[in-house]
Short mmCIF file of C-alpha atoms in Angstrom, two decimals:
data_model
loop_
_atom_site.label_atom_id
_atom_site.label_comp_id
_atom_site.label_asym_id
_atom_site.label_seq_id
_atom_site.Cartn_x
_atom_site.Cartn_y
_atom_site.Cartn_z
CA UNK A 1 0.36 -17.05 -104.95
CA UNK A 2 1.86 -17.85 -108.29
CA UNK A 3 3.84 -20.84 -108.44
CA UNK A 4 7.72 -19.87 -108.38
CA UNK A 5 10.40 -22.56 -110.64
CA UNK A 6 13.06 -24.00 -108.88
CA UNK A 7 16.67 -22.52 -109.51
CA UNK A 8 17.43 -25.70 -111.61
CA UNK A 9 14.28 -25.67 -113.62
CA UNK A 10 14.37 -21.69 -114.19
CA UNK A 11 18.16 -22.59 -115.60
CA UNK A 12 16.89 -24.91 -117.94
CA UNK A 13 14.49 -22.54 -119.31
CA UNK A 14 16.74 -19.79 -119.97
CA UNK A 15 19.47 -22.47 -121.77
CA UNK A 16 16.60 -23.92 -123.96
CA UNK A 17 15.32 -20.11 -124.77
CA UNK A 18 19.09 -19.42 -125.71
CA UNK A 19 19.52 -22.52 -127.73
CA UNK A 20 16.16 -22.31 -129.78
CA UNK A 21 17.29 -18.36 -130.63
CA UNK A 22 20.63 -19.57 -131.47
CA UNK A 23 19.33 -22.02 -133.82
CA UNK A 24 16.58 -19.48 -135.52
CA UNK A 25 19.85 -17.31 -136.22
CA UNK A 26 21.84 -20.13 -137.75
CA UNK A 27 18.97 -21.19 -139.92
CA UNK A 28 18.43 -17.48 -140.91
CA UNK A 29 21.85 -17.13 -142.04
CA UNK A 30 21.87 -19.48 -144.35
CA UNK A 31 18.50 -17.79 -146.29
CA UNK A 32 19.14 -15.56 -149.46
CA UNK A 33 18.71 -11.85 -148.96
CA UNK A 34 16.70 -9.92 -151.37
CA UNK A 35 17.86 -6.94 -152.44
CA UNK A 36 15.67 -3.87 -152.31
CA UNK A 37 15.55 -1.10 -155.09
CA UNK A 38 12.61 0.77 -156.39
CA UNK A 39 14.11 1.85 -159.21
CA UNK A 40 14.99 -1.56 -160.26
CA UNK A 41 11.30 -2.80 -159.27
CA UNK A 42 8.95 -4.64 -161.94
CA UNK A 43 5.64 -2.86 -161.73
CA UNK A 44 3.28 -5.07 -159.07
CA UNK A 45 6.01 -7.36 -158.26
CA UNK A 46 5.50 -7.06 -153.98
CA UNK A 47 2.91 -6.35 -152.07
CA UNK A 48 4.45 -3.18 -150.38
CA UNK A 49 6.76 -0.75 -151.69
CA UNK A 50 7.45 2.87 -152.23
CA UNK A 51 7.56 4.85 -155.62
CA UNK A 52 9.34 7.96 -155.83
CA UNK A 53 7.83 11.18 -157.59
CA UNK A 54 9.47 13.89 -159.43
CA UNK A 55 9.97 16.28 -156.48
CA UNK A 56 11.78 13.25 -154.13
CA UNK A 57 8.70 12.46 -152.33
CA UNK A 58 8.33 8.41 -151.45
CA UNK A 59 4.94 7.53 -151.71
CA UNK A 60 4.40 4.18 -149.96
CA UNK A 61 1.88 1.59 -151.46
CA UNK A 62 0.18 -1.92 -150.97
CA UNK A 63 -0.27 -4.02 -153.79
CA UNK A 64 -2.36 -7.38 -153.06
CA UNK A 65 -3.56 -9.85 -155.59
CA UNK A 66 -3.12 -11.11 -158.79
CA UNK A 67 -1.59 -8.43 -161.09
CA UNK A 68 -3.87 -9.88 -163.62
CA UNK A 69 -7.52 -8.98 -161.85
CA UNK A 70 -9.15 -5.60 -162.27
CA UNK A 71 -7.59 -3.32 -159.74
CA UNK A 72 -9.44 -1.37 -157.12
CA UNK A 73 -7.59 1.84 -155.74
CA UNK A 74 -8.64 2.98 -152.27
CA UNK A 75 -7.98 6.59 -151.42
CA UNK A 76 -7.89 7.39 -147.33
CA UNK A 77 -9.14 10.79 -145.59
CA UNK A 78 -7.45 12.84 -143.44
CA UNK A 79 -5.07 12.73 -141.29
CA UNK A 80 -5.00 8.89 -142.08
CA UNK A 81 -3.23 6.35 -144.02
CA UNK A 82 -3.73 3.07 -146.47
CA UNK A 83 -4.42 1.14 -143.11
CA UNK A 84 -7.78 2.99 -142.94
CA UNK A 85 -9.28 0.55 -145.74
CA UNK A 86 -7.82 -2.82 -143.94
CA UNK A 87 -11.53 -4.35 -144.36
CA UNK A 88 -12.38 -3.33 -147.57
CA UNK A 89 -9.00 -4.62 -148.78
CA UNK A 90 -9.30 -8.14 -147.23
CA UNK A 91 -12.92 -8.10 -148.72
CA UNK A 92 -12.21 -7.48 -152.28
CA UNK A 93 -8.70 -9.53 -152.22
CA UNK A 94 -11.25 -12.51 -151.18
CA UNK A 95 -13.84 -11.31 -153.90
CA UNK A 96 -10.65 -12.02 -156.28
CA UNK A 97 -9.59 -8.36 -157.26
CA UNK A 98 -6.32 -6.61 -157.17
CA UNK A 99 -6.39 -4.05 -154.31
CA UNK A 100 -4.03 -1.26 -153.92
CA UNK A 101 -4.05 1.56 -151.08
CA UNK A 102 -1.42 4.05 -151.06
CA UNK A 103 -0.39 6.61 -148.04
CA UNK A 104 -0.84 10.29 -149.29
CA UNK A 105 2.23 12.19 -149.12
CA UNK A 106 2.71 13.66 -145.36
CA UNK A 107 0.63 10.68 -144.18
CA UNK A 108 1.83 7.43 -142.70
CA UNK A 109 5.00 5.73 -143.91
CA UNK A 110 5.20 8.31 -147.04
CA UNK A 111 8.01 10.96 -146.87
CA UNK A 112 6.44 14.09 -144.43
CA UNK A 113 6.64 16.63 -146.74
CA UNK A 114 6.68 19.99 -145.80
CA UNK A 115 5.53 20.70 -149.78
CA UNK A 116 2.94 19.72 -151.81
CA UNK A 117 0.57 19.21 -149.83
CA UNK A 118 -2.05 20.33 -152.23
CA UNK A 119 -4.57 18.67 -154.49
CA UNK A 120 -2.81 19.19 -157.65
CA UNK A 121 0.09 17.37 -156.40
CA UNK A 122 -2.05 14.51 -154.76
CA UNK A 123 -3.32 13.76 -158.13
CA UNK A 124 -0.19 13.90 -159.73
CA UNK A 125 0.99 11.46 -157.00
CA UNK A 126 -1.78 9.25 -157.90
CA UNK A 127 -0.70 9.19 -161.33
CA UNK A 128 2.63 8.25 -161.00
CA UNK A 129 1.50 5.20 -158.98
CA UNK A 130 -0.74 4.08 -161.59
CA UNK A 131 1.98 4.53 -163.95
CA UNK A 132 4.49 2.57 -161.93
CA UNK A 133 1.69 -0.18 -161.44
CA UNK A 134 0.22 -0.01 -165.13
CA UNK A 135 -3.03 0.09 -163.51
CA UNK A 136 -5.88 -0.10 -166.14
CA UNK A 137 -9.77 -0.35 -166.12
CA UNK A 138 -9.20 0.67 -162.29
CA UNK A 139 -12.06 1.44 -159.93
CA UNK A 140 -10.73 4.71 -157.70
CA UNK A 141 -12.68 4.03 -154.06
CA UNK A 142 -12.14 7.73 -151.95
CA UNK A 143 -13.21 8.66 -148.86
CA UNK A 144 -13.46 12.06 -147.13
CA UNK A 145 -10.51 13.83 -148.58
CA UNK A 146 -10.07 10.88 -150.51
CA UNK A 147 -12.96 11.48 -152.43
CA UNK A 148 -11.81 14.48 -153.54
CA UNK A 149 -8.07 13.21 -154.49
CA UNK A 150 -10.31 10.39 -156.74
CA UNK A 151 -12.36 13.18 -158.33
CA UNK A 152 -9.37 15.21 -159.16
CA UNK A 153 -7.22 12.48 -160.56
CA UNK A 154 -10.03 10.68 -162.35
CA UNK A 155 -11.01 13.89 -164.25
CA UNK A 156 -7.15 14.35 -165.40
CA UNK A 157 -6.48 10.53 -165.69
CA UNK A 158 -5.25 9.21 -169.11
CA UNK A 159 -7.68 7.05 -171.31
CA UNK A 160 -8.06 3.52 -170.05
CA UNK A 161 -6.77 3.97 -166.72
CA UNK A 162 -10.15 4.67 -164.94
CA UNK A 163 -13.47 2.15 -165.07
CA UNK A 164 -15.59 3.56 -162.25
CA UNK A 165 -15.08 5.89 -159.16
CA UNK A 166 -16.69 5.79 -155.60
CA UNK A 167 -16.72 8.68 -153.32
CA UNK A 168 -17.82 7.90 -149.85
CA UNK A 169 -18.30 10.85 -147.32
CA UNK A 170 -16.52 12.76 -149.59
CA UNK A 171 -15.51 16.42 -149.60
CA UNK A 172 -16.85 17.46 -153.47
CA UNK A 173 -17.92 19.88 -154.43
CA UNK A 174 -16.86 22.08 -152.17
CA UNK A 175 -16.53 22.43 -148.01
CA UNK A 176 -15.88 25.76 -147.69
CA UNK A 177 -18.87 28.63 -147.17
CA UNK A 178 -18.36 31.11 -150.05
CA UNK A 179 -20.35 33.28 -151.99
CA UNK A 180 -21.25 30.50 -154.52
CA UNK A 181 -21.56 27.96 -151.79
CA UNK A 182 -23.61 29.43 -148.97
CA UNK A 183 -24.68 26.17 -147.66
CA UNK A 184 -20.97 25.54 -146.65
CA UNK A 185 -18.95 25.28 -143.52
CA UNK A 186 -17.69 28.70 -142.26
CA UNK A 187 -13.64 29.44 -142.41
CA UNK A 188 -13.86 29.24 -138.39
CA UNK A 189 -14.41 25.64 -138.28
CA UNK A 190 -11.31 24.94 -140.06
CA UNK A 191 -9.38 27.48 -138.37
CA UNK A 192 -10.30 25.86 -135.52
CA UNK A 193 -8.86 22.45 -136.91
CA UNK A 194 -5.74 24.24 -137.54
CA UNK A 195 -5.52 25.71 -134.03
CA UNK A 196 -6.15 22.67 -132.36
CA UNK A 197 -3.67 20.52 -134.37
CA UNK A 198 -0.78 23.12 -133.78
CA UNK A 199 -1.51 23.48 -129.73
CA UNK A 200 -2.24 19.67 -129.02
CA UNK A 201 -2.18 17.02 -132.34
CA UNK A 202 -2.44 14.05 -130.12
CA UNK A 203 -5.34 15.06 -128.11
CA UNK A 204 -7.25 16.33 -131.20
CA UNK A 205 -6.73 13.02 -132.88
CA UNK A 206 -8.38 11.33 -130.05
CA UNK A 207 -10.99 14.29 -129.76
CA UNK A 208 -12.23 13.55 -133.46
CA UNK A 209 -12.56 9.56 -133.55
CA UNK A 210 -13.94 9.78 -130.06
CA UNK A 211 -16.89 12.16 -131.19
CA UNK A 212 -18.23 12.87 -134.53
CA UNK A 213 -15.93 10.83 -136.95
CA UNK A 214 -17.49 7.85 -136.04
CA UNK A 215 -20.67 9.36 -134.51
CA UNK A 216 -19.22 8.06 -131.27
CA UNK A 217 -20.96 11.11 -129.33
CA UNK A 218 -24.57 10.06 -130.42
CA UNK A 219 -26.51 8.37 -127.49
CA UNK A 220 -27.38 5.28 -128.67
CA UNK A 221 -23.69 4.59 -130.64
CA UNK A 222 -21.68 1.48 -130.19
CA UNK A 223 -18.54 2.94 -129.30
CA UNK A 224 -15.57 1.00 -130.27
CA UNK A 225 -12.25 1.67 -128.67
CA UNK A 226 -9.96 -0.03 -131.21
CA UNK A 227 -11.52 2.22 -133.89
CA UNK A 228 -10.79 5.03 -132.18
CA UNK A 229 -7.11 4.08 -131.03
CA UNK A 230 -6.40 3.21 -134.77
CA UNK A 231 -7.44 6.86 -135.80
CA UNK A 232 -5.12 7.94 -133.61
CA UNK A 233 -2.36 5.54 -134.44
CA UNK A 234 -2.97 6.19 -138.07
CA UNK A 235 -2.95 10.17 -137.30
CA UNK A 236 0.48 9.93 -135.25
CA UNK A 237 2.01 8.22 -138.22
CA UNK A 238 1.95 11.42 -140.32
CA UNK A 239 3.78 14.85 -140.78
CA UNK A 240 2.22 17.71 -138.28
CA UNK A 241 2.81 20.29 -141.48
CA UNK A 242 1.27 18.12 -144.34
CA UNK A 243 -1.57 17.47 -141.88
CA UNK A 244 -1.91 21.22 -141.27
CA UNK A 245 -1.70 22.19 -145.09
CA UNK A 246 -4.19 19.34 -145.96
CA UNK A 247 -6.88 21.09 -143.95
CA UNK A 248 -6.67 23.92 -146.51
CA UNK A 249 -6.53 21.19 -149.47
CA UNK A 250 -9.93 19.34 -148.27
CA UNK A 251 -11.68 22.48 -147.22
CA UNK A 252 -11.22 24.99 -149.65
CA UNK A 253 -10.46 23.55 -153.15
CA UNK A 254 -13.62 23.42 -155.49
CA UNK A 255 -13.87 20.09 -157.32
CA UNK A 256 -16.88 21.50 -159.29
CA UNK A 257 -15.45 21.48 -162.72
CA UNK A 258 -13.49 18.08 -161.69
CA UNK A 259 -16.93 16.61 -161.13
CA UNK A 260 -18.13 17.56 -164.43
CA UNK A 261 -15.22 16.15 -166.52
CA UNK A 262 -15.51 12.59 -165.17
CA UNK A 263 -16.87 10.59 -168.10
CA UNK A 264 -17.14 6.78 -166.07
CA UNK A 265 -19.95 5.96 -163.79
CA UNK A 266 -19.74 7.34 -160.35
CA UNK A 267 -21.23 5.94 -157.17
CA UNK A 268 -21.74 8.89 -154.21
CA UNK A 269 -22.38 7.01 -151.03
CA UNK A 270 -22.95 9.40 -147.79
CA UNK A 271 -24.11 8.94 -144.36
CA UNK A 272 -27.02 11.06 -143.60
CA UNK A 273 -25.59 11.54 -139.92
CA UNK A 274 -22.02 12.72 -141.47
CA UNK A 275 -21.41 15.28 -138.70
CA UNK A 276 -17.78 15.76 -140.66
CA UNK A 277 -19.02 16.61 -144.38
CA UNK A 278 -22.88 17.37 -144.26
CA UNK A 279 -24.49 15.54 -146.83
CA UNK A 280 -26.58 18.68 -147.79
CA UNK A 281 -23.54 20.57 -149.37
CA UNK A 282 -21.74 17.50 -150.38
CA UNK A 283 -23.39 14.53 -151.90
CA UNK A 284 -26.65 16.02 -152.67
CA UNK A 285 -24.61 18.71 -154.82
CA UNK A 286 -22.28 16.63 -156.23
CA UNK A 287 -24.72 14.32 -157.83
CA UNK A 288 -25.90 17.09 -160.07
CA UNK A 289 -22.65 17.71 -161.30
CA UNK A 290 -21.40 14.35 -162.60
CA UNK A 291 -23.00 12.72 -166.10
CA UNK A 292 -23.21 9.38 -164.88
CA UNK A 293 -23.83 9.43 -161.33
CA UNK A 294 -25.72 7.11 -158.78
CA UNK A 295 -26.58 8.56 -155.13
CA UNK A 296 -27.07 6.06 -152.35
CA UNK A 297 -27.74 7.39 -149.10
CA UNK A 298 -27.51 5.66 -145.26
CA UNK A 299 -30.10 6.55 -142.57
CA UNK A 300 -27.98 7.44 -139.00
CA UNK A 301 -24.97 6.42 -140.29
CA UNK A 302 -21.64 8.55 -139.71
CA UNK A 303 -18.94 9.70 -141.84
CA UNK A 304 -16.46 6.82 -141.16
CA UNK A 305 -19.38 4.37 -141.97
CA UNK A 306 -16.93 2.35 -144.12
CA UNK A 307 -15.20 1.13 -140.85
CA UNK A 308 -18.43 1.18 -138.31
CA UNK A 309 -20.50 -0.76 -141.10
CA UNK A 310 -18.35 -2.45 -143.41
CA UNK A 311 -20.77 -5.38 -144.38
CA UNK A 312 -23.23 -2.65 -145.56
CA UNK A 313 -20.47 -0.75 -147.47
CA UNK A 314 -18.81 -3.95 -148.78
CA UNK A 315 -21.85 -5.19 -150.29
CA UNK A 316 -22.83 -1.96 -151.77
CA UNK A 317 -19.41 -1.27 -153.41
CA UNK A 318 -19.43 -4.83 -154.49
CA UNK A 319 -22.56 -4.50 -156.58
CA UNK A 320 -21.46 -1.34 -158.26
CA UNK A 321 -18.29 -2.82 -159.43
CA UNK A 322 -19.71 -5.47 -160.80
CA UNK A 323 -22.81 -4.14 -162.18
#
């Protein structure tokens, strides 16, 4: 049985807590309040913030580290957020880099847009962020849909903005099965995504990470309930309409010409047991299209390998960036 406080002691505890809280309020009242203004901000002057794009969309971003250090920009997958890169952000911050990650429009803490949820606008949003933060000689790292965003942006980036690019479990060249891409996934797969999202997004966003995303449906998988719940948390932060539209963006966009245009070194990393973006119709084709490409594949690793095996992925990323 739990020991009960006598009435007098209980009263002392309550009075002590009230006094402590009052003292904190009094101290807080003497502290200066810093005004917040996107328009007045100096590029890179805070660790988190938002920019407003030409169509009025607010894009949330994190910006950590010395502003004089080489920047690494992380682009998340569908339907996640900048938080999916927590491990990589902490690792590369510790290595002395400036690390940046944003929530794509319609995702996370950015505006839940009902328009502009396609690759041209995604890339334009990245360009606006790069301009705002004055990013130069940056390394852009994209996972899954974020890999498509990287390809689309880097192919259009102004000279001097990008030093290298990394595509991890990325969707390029194109996911959808077409006459010129017979190895792609049939439209029925993506229609199934849309149907599941509309019917019960919350359940769908549990089923994906519990099963194929992290390979937790494999018999020898070491399941992390934390990863599953964090995937669900990030997904449910975004807007259903934007997530719905983004399925078309990541599945039907043809990045072939983007890959051909990229003239900086590109590292393509892909799990050989990727059940979301099968390697045969993505990385194995993409490496043939880039001019300065390196392909590194990982036997047995899943789509979300940057989260399930961060030590392996971080080491290879670091070697490529420093190489």
